[in-house]
Amino acid sequence: MEKKKLLEVEGLHVSFQTHGGTVQAVRGVSFSLHEGETLAVVGESGCGKSVTARSIMRLIPEHIGRITEGHIRFQGKDLTALTEKQMRELRGSQISMIFQDSMTALNPTITIGEQIMEGIIRHQKLSRQEAKVQAIETLKLVGIANPESRLRQYLHQFSGGMRQRIMIAIAFVCRPKILIADEPTTALDVTIQAQILDLFKRLQEQTGVSIIMITHDLGVVAKIANRVNVMYAGQVVESGAVRDIFYQPQHPYTRGLLGSMPRLDLERDIPLKSIPGTPPDLFAPPQGCAFAARCEYALEVCGRYQPETTAVHDRHQVACWLQDPRAKNIRPQMDEAIG
Ligand code: SF4
């Protein structure tokens, strides 16, 4: 049975005003998140994945950026229509975000305990003593030993992996329904990365929290996600279950990303493939498919018109002209070339 939708993003557009003009960072993104699932959002730097995440939290700096179109519905409530005061009540208690760099996201001058308890006292109106008990429980939950004494320590007294666990504890202390993790393992070595991903899985198993994992790393996607959105130039170009994206990718960009992953089953001296070219300028996005200048299968129509999003099957969708029945002669060539 399909689980209930918790979050629905519909036709989201986000722009930033800069001295050079308007950057169209997110251009019509739509997706949904169900209860208890992990959705990975994957793509290169600048593809709009972090801006999408921050838009859900309404954390786009107002002096330069804004949501220009679209809706973000959380349990049916449109977050784009809430006041800042209403959003403050929701952030941390219902939807929380974990940032990439703990050294800049956390305050080095305040004890870890104060930073964890702040959210509990604000959202749950508990006494300091009650908040302390909850903070200790949460530190235990995220795998920090001796939590009573750790509460009195400062950021510099923790290793990188421990700091990431503390960020997760702060985000999770009020037991939100959605955790948004923005590249939470990028700065960690592979062993600690695996431990942190295991921690996310364990939290989900124990509490049913839904997770949006923003990453550029397909290894992270394979380990943790149920479904994947592939983003390119501010748009979702392909979405589907992990097995669809890894075993039956349809968009040439998704195939390029997969082709650039190191593989243990290939000869060591086979060079990794790369995707030639660079992403388009989002000051003036191309009128057709944004990937056309880098796509070896581009058709004449690709440079002129945006491809529609079409269903490959039930919950696997792709925005590419190759899905058009008239491109049937091109598809076999692509399948053969990529294997
Ligand atoms: Fe390539 Fe055309 Fe598909 Fe874009 S729409 S990915 S240019 S084939």
Coordinates of C-alpha atoms and ligand atoms in Angstrom, one line a residue:
M1 CA 0.0 0.0 0.0
E2 CA 1.4 3.4 -1.0
K3 CA 2.2 5.6 2.0
K4 CA 0.7 9.0 2.6
K5 CA 2.1 12.1 1.0
L6 CA 3.7 14.3 3.5
L7 CA 5.2 17.0 1.3
E8 CA 4.3 18.2 -2.2
V9 CA 6.3 20.6 -4.2
E10 CA 4.5 21.9 -7.2
G11 CA 5.9 24.1 -10.0
L12 CA 8.5 25.7 -7.8
H13 CA 10.5 28.6 -9.3
V14 CA 13.1 30.5 -7.3
S15 CA 15.2 33.5 -8.5
F16 CA 18.0 35.5 -7.2
Q17 CA 18.7 39.2 -8.0
T18 CA 22.4 39.8 -8.5
H19 CA 24.4 42.7 -9.9
G20 CA 24.7 40.7 -13.1
G21 CA 20.9 40.2 -13.4
T22 CA 18.4 37.5 -12.3
V23 CA 19.5 34.0 -11.8
Q24 CA 16.8 31.5 -12.3
A25 CA 18.1 28.9 -9.9
V26 CA 15.0 26.6 -9.7
R27 CA 12.8 26.4 -12.7
G28 CA 9.5 24.5 -12.3
V29 CA 10.5 21.8 -9.8
S30 CA 7.7 19.3 -8.7
F31 CA 8.0 16.2 -6.5
S32 CA 6.4 14.6 -3.5
L33 CA 7.7 13.0 -0.3
H34 CA 5.9 10.2 1.4
E35 CA 5.8 9.2 5.0
G36 CA 8.8 7.2 6.1
E37 CA 10.7 7.3 2.8
T38 CA 14.1 8.7 1.8
L39 CA 14.2 10.8 -1.3
A40 CA 17.6 11.7 -2.7
V41 CA 18.1 14.8 -4.8
V42 CA 21.2 14.5 -6.9
G43 CA 23.0 16.7 -9.4
E44 CA 26.1 18.8 -10.0
S45 CA 26.9 22.0 -8.0
G46 CA 24.6 24.8 -9.0
C47 CA 21.8 22.5 -10.3
G48 CA 19.3 24.0 -7.7
K49 CA 19.1 21.1 -5.2
S50 CA 20.2 23.1 -2.2
V51 CA 18.0 26.1 -3.2
T52 CA 15.0 23.7 -3.5
A53 CA 15.8 22.4 0.0
R54 CA 16.1 25.9 1.5
S55 CA 12.9 26.9 -0.2
I56 CA 11.0 24.2 1.6
M57 CA 12.4 25.6 4.9
R58 CA 11.7 29.2 3.6
L59 CA 15.4 30.0 4.2
I60 CA 16.1 31.9 1.0
P61 CA 17.6 35.2 2.0
E62 CA 14.8 37.7 1.3
H63 CA 17.0 40.6 0.2
I64 CA 18.3 38.7 -2.8
G65 CA 16.1 35.7 -3.5
R66 CA 12.4 34.7 -3.7
I67 CA 10.0 32.0 -4.6
T68 CA 8.4 33.5 -7.7
E69 CA 5.9 30.7 -8.5
G70 CA 4.7 27.4 -7.2
H71 CA 3.5 25.8 -4.0
I72 CA 5.1 23.7 -1.2
R73 CA 2.4 21.8 0.7
F74 CA 3.3 20.1 4.0
Q75 CA 0.4 18.0 5.3
G76 CA -1.8 20.0 3.0
K77 CA -0.7 23.4 4.3
D78 CA 0.9 25.7 1.8
L79 CA 4.3 26.8 3.3
T80 CA 4.7 29.6 0.7
A81 CA 1.6 31.3 2.2
L82 CA 2.8 31.2 5.9
T83 CA 4.1 34.2 7.8
E84 CA 7.7 34.2 9.0
K85 CA 6.3 33.7 12.6
Q86 CA 4.4 30.6 11.5
M87 CA 7.4 29.2 9.7
R88 CA 9.6 29.7 12.8
E89 CA 7.1 27.5 14.7
L90 CA 7.3 24.8 12.0
R91 CA 11.1 24.9 11.5
G92 CA 12.8 22.5 13.8
S93 CA 9.6 21.0 15.2
Q94 CA 8.0 19.6 12.0
I95 CA 10.7 20.0 9.3
S96 CA 14.4 20.3 10.2
M97 CA 17.5 20.8 8.2
I98 CA 21.0 19.4 8.6
F99 CA 23.7 21.5 6.9
Q100 CA 26.9 20.4 5.3
D101 CA 29.5 22.2 7.5
S102 CA 29.0 21.8 11.2
M103 CA 31.8 24.4 11.9
T104 CA 29.7 27.1 10.3
A105 CA 26.3 25.8 11.1
L106 CA 26.9 25.5 14.9
N107 CA 28.0 28.1 17.4
P108 CA 31.5 27.5 18.7
T109 CA 31.0 29.9 21.7
I110 CA 28.0 28.1 23.3
T111 CA 28.0 24.6 24.8
I112 CA 26.5 21.7 22.8
G113 CA 23.9 21.2 25.5
E114 CA 22.6 24.8 25.2
Q115 CA 22.4 24.5 21.4
I116 CA 20.4 21.2 21.6
M117 CA 18.1 22.4 24.4
E118 CA 17.3 25.7 22.6
G119 CA 14.9 24.0 20.1
I120 CA 13.2 21.9 22.8
I121 CA 12.6 24.9 25.1
R122 CA 11.3 27.0 22.2
H123 CA 9.0 24.4 20.5
Q124 CA 7.9 22.2 23.4
K125 CA 7.8 24.8 26.2
L126 CA 9.6 22.3 28.6
S127 CA 11.6 23.4 31.7
R128 CA 15.4 23.4 31.4
Q129 CA 15.5 20.1 33.5
E130 CA 13.1 18.4 31.2
A131 CA 14.8 19.8 28.1
K132 CA 18.1 18.4 29.5
V133 CA 16.7 14.9 29.9
Q134 CA 15.4 15.0 26.2
A135 CA 18.8 16.3 25.0
I136 CA 20.6 13.4 26.7
E137 CA 18.2 10.9 25.2
T138 CA 18.7 12.4 21.8
L139 CA 22.5 12.3 22.1
K140 CA 22.2 8.6 23.1
L141 CA 20.0 8.1 20.1
V142 CA 22.6 9.5 17.7
G143 CA 25.3 7.4 19.2
I144 CA 27.2 9.8 21.4
A145 CA 28.7 8.2 24.5
N146 CA 28.7 9.9 27.9
P147 CA 26.0 12.3 26.9
E148 CA 25.7 14.0 30.3
S149 CA 29.3 15.2 30.3
R150 CA 29.3 15.9 26.5
L151 CA 26.4 18.4 26.9
R152 CA 28.9 20.7 28.8
Q153 CA 31.4 20.6 25.9
Y154 CA 32.1 23.0 23.0
L155 CA 32.2 22.3 19.3
H156 CA 36.1 22.2 19.1
Q157 CA 36.1 19.3 21.5
F158 CA 34.4 16.9 19.0
S159 CA 35.7 15.2 15.9
G160 CA 34.2 15.8 12.4
G161 CA 32.0 12.7 12.6
M162 CA 30.8 13.6 16.2
R163 CA 30.0 17.1 15.1
Q164 CA 27.8 15.7 12.4
R165 CA 26.0 13.5 14.9
I166 CA 25.4 16.6 17.0
M167 CA 23.9 18.4 14.0
I168 CA 21.6 15.5 13.5
A169 CA 20.7 15.6 17.3
I170 CA 19.9 19.3 17.1
A171 CA 17.8 18.7 14.0
F172 CA 16.1 15.7 15.4
V173 CA 15.6 16.7 19.1
C174 CA 11.9 17.7 18.6
R175 CA 11.2 14.6 16.5
P176 CA 10.3 16.4 13.2
K177 CA 8.4 14.6 10.5
I178 CA 10.9 15.6 7.8
L179 CA 14.7 15.8 8.0
I180 CA 16.4 17.6 5.1
A181 CA 20.1 16.8 5.0
D182 CA 22.2 18.9 2.7
E183 CA 25.4 17.0 1.7
P184 CA 25.7 15.8 5.3
T185 CA 28.6 13.5 4.6
T186 CA 30.6 15.4 2.0
A187 CA 33.4 16.5 4.4
L188 CA 33.8 13.1 6.1
D189 CA 36.0 10.2 5.3
V190 CA 34.4 7.1 3.9
T191 CA 34.3 5.1 7.2
I192 CA 32.6 7.9 9.1
Q193 CA 30.3 8.6 6.1
A194 CA 29.1 5.0 6.2
Q195 CA 28.4 5.4 10.0
I196 CA 26.4 8.6 9.5
L197 CA 24.4 7.0 6.7
D198 CA 23.7 4.0 9.0
L199 CA 22.6 6.5 11.6
F200 CA 20.0 8.1 9.3
K201 CA 18.7 4.6 8.4
R202 CA 18.4 3.7 12.1
L203 CA 16.6 6.9 13.0
Q204 CA 14.1 6.3 10.1
E205 CA 13.5 2.7 11.2
Q206 CA 13.0 3.7 14.8
T207 CA 10.8 6.8 14.3
G208 CA 9.5 6.7 10.7
V209 CA 10.9 10.1 9.9
S210 CA 11.0 11.1 6.2
I211 CA 14.3 12.2 4.8
I212 CA 15.3 14.4 1.8
M213 CA 19.0 13.7 1.1
I214 CA 20.7 16.4 -1.0
T215 CA 23.9 15.0 -2.5
H216 CA 26.1 14.9 -5.5
D217 CA 27.3 11.4 -4.6
L218 CA 25.6 8.5 -6.2
G219 CA 27.2 6.2 -3.7
V220 CA 25.3 7.9 -1.0
V221 CA 22.1 7.6 -3.0
A222 CA 22.6 3.8 -3.5
K223 CA 23.1 3.3 0.2
I224 CA 20.2 5.3 1.6
A225 CA 17.5 6.3 -0.8
N226 CA 14.2 4.8 -1.8
R227 CA 13.6 7.3 -4.6
V228 CA 15.7 9.7 -6.6
N229 CA 15.2 13.1 -8.3
V230 CA 18.0 13.9 -10.7
M231 CA 18.3 17.7 -11.1
Y232 CA 20.0 19.6 -13.9
A233 CA 20.0 23.4 -14.5
G234 CA 17.2 24.1 -12.0
Q235 CA 14.9 21.3 -13.2
V236 CA 14.2 17.7 -12.3
V237 CA 15.1 15.8 -15.4
E238 CA 14.5 12.3 -14.2
S239 CA 12.8 10.8 -11.1
G240 CA 12.2 7.2 -10.0
A241 CA 12.9 4.4 -7.6
V242 CA 16.6 3.8 -6.9
R243 CA 16.6 0.6 -9.0
D244 CA 15.0 2.5 -12.0
I245 CA 17.7 5.2 -11.8
F246 CA 20.6 2.8 -11.4
Y247 CA 19.5 0.0 -13.7
Q248 CA 17.2 1.7 -16.3
P249 CA 18.3 5.3 -16.5
Q250 CA 16.6 7.1 -19.3
H251 CA 17.9 10.6 -19.4
P252 CA 21.4 11.1 -21.1
Y253 CA 22.5 13.3 -18.1
T254 CA 21.6 10.5 -15.6
R255 CA 23.5 8.0 -17.8
G256 CA 26.4 10.4 -17.9
L257 CA 26.4 10.7 -14.1
L258 CA 26.3 6.9 -13.7
G259 CA 29.1 6.5 -16.3
S260 CA 31.3 8.9 -14.4
M261 CA 31.2 6.7 -11.2
P262 CA 34.2 4.6 -10.4
R263 CA 33.3 0.9 -10.6
L264 CA 35.1 -2.0 -8.9
D265 CA 34.0 -4.5 -11.6
L266 CA 35.9 -2.7 -14.4
E267 CA 39.6 -2.9 -15.3
R268 CA 41.7 -0.5 -13.3
D269 CA 43.2 1.2 -16.3
I270 CA 39.9 2.1 -18.0
P271 CA 39.6 5.9 -17.7
L272 CA 36.4 7.2 -16.0
K273 CA 33.9 8.8 -18.4
S274 CA 33.1 12.5 -18.0
I275 CA 30.3 14.6 -19.3
P276 CA 31.8 17.1 -21.8
G277 CA 31.0 20.8 -21.5
T278 CA 29.5 22.8 -18.6
P279 CA 26.0 23.5 -17.3
P280 CA 24.1 26.4 -19.0
D281 CA 24.1 30.0 -17.7
L282 CA 21.1 30.4 -15.5
F283 CA 21.0 34.1 -16.1
A284 CA 19.7 33.3 -19.5
P285 CA 18.6 29.6 -19.6
P286 CA 18.3 28.0 -23.0
Q287 CA 14.8 27.9 -24.5
G288 CA 15.0 24.2 -25.2
C289 CA 16.4 21.3 -23.2
A290 CA 19.1 22.7 -20.9
F291 CA 21.3 19.7 -21.5
A292 CA 21.2 20.0 -25.3
A293 CA 24.7 21.6 -25.6
R294 CA 26.3 18.6 -23.8
C295 CA 24.1 15.8 -25.1
E296 CA 25.4 13.6 -27.9
Y297 CA 21.9 12.5 -28.8
A298 CA 20.5 16.0 -29.1
L299 CA 17.9 16.4 -31.9
E300 CA 16.9 19.5 -33.7
V301 CA 13.8 19.9 -31.5
C302 CA 15.9 19.7 -28.3
G303 CA 17.4 23.2 -28.9
R304 CA 14.0 24.7 -29.6
Y305 CA 11.5 23.3 -27.2
Q306 CA 11.6 22.1 -23.6
P307 CA 10.9 18.4 -23.4
E308 CA 7.7 17.4 -21.6
T309 CA 8.0 15.1 -18.5
T310 CA 6.7 11.7 -19.5
A311 CA 6.1 8.5 -17.5
V312 CA 8.4 5.6 -18.4
H313 CA 6.2 3.6 -16.1
D314 CA 4.2 4.0 -12.9
R315 CA 6.6 6.2 -10.8
H316 CA 9.5 6.6 -13.2
Q317 CA 9.5 9.9 -15.1
V318 CA 11.9 11.6 -17.5
A319 CA 12.0 14.9 -19.3
C320 CA 13.7 14.1 -22.6
W321 CA 12.7 14.2 -26.3
L322 CA 14.0 10.7 -26.7
Q323 CA 10.8 9.5 -25.0
D324 CA 8.9 10.8 -28.0
P325 CA 7.7 7.9 -30.2
R326 CA 9.3 9.7 -33.2
A327 CA 12.8 9.3 -31.7
K328 CA 12.6 5.5 -31.9
N329 CA 15.6 5.3 -34.2
I330 CA 17.8 7.2 -31.8
R331 CA 17.1 5.3 -28.6
P332 CA 18.7 1.9 -29.7
Q333 CA 21.9 3.8 -30.5
M334 CA 21.9 5.4 -27.0
D335 CA 21.2 2.0 -25.3
E336 CA 24.0 0.4 -27.2
A337 CA 26.5 3.1 -26.6
I338 CA 25.9 3.2 -22.8
G339 CA 25.2 -0.4 -22.2
Ligands
SF4_1 FE1 19.5 15.2 -25.0 FE2 17.3 16.1 -26.3 FE3 17.0 14.5 -24.3 FE4 17.8 17.0 -23.9 S1 15.9 16.4 -24.7 S2 18.6 15.1 -23.0 S3 19.2 17.3 -25.7 S4 18.0 14.0 -26.3

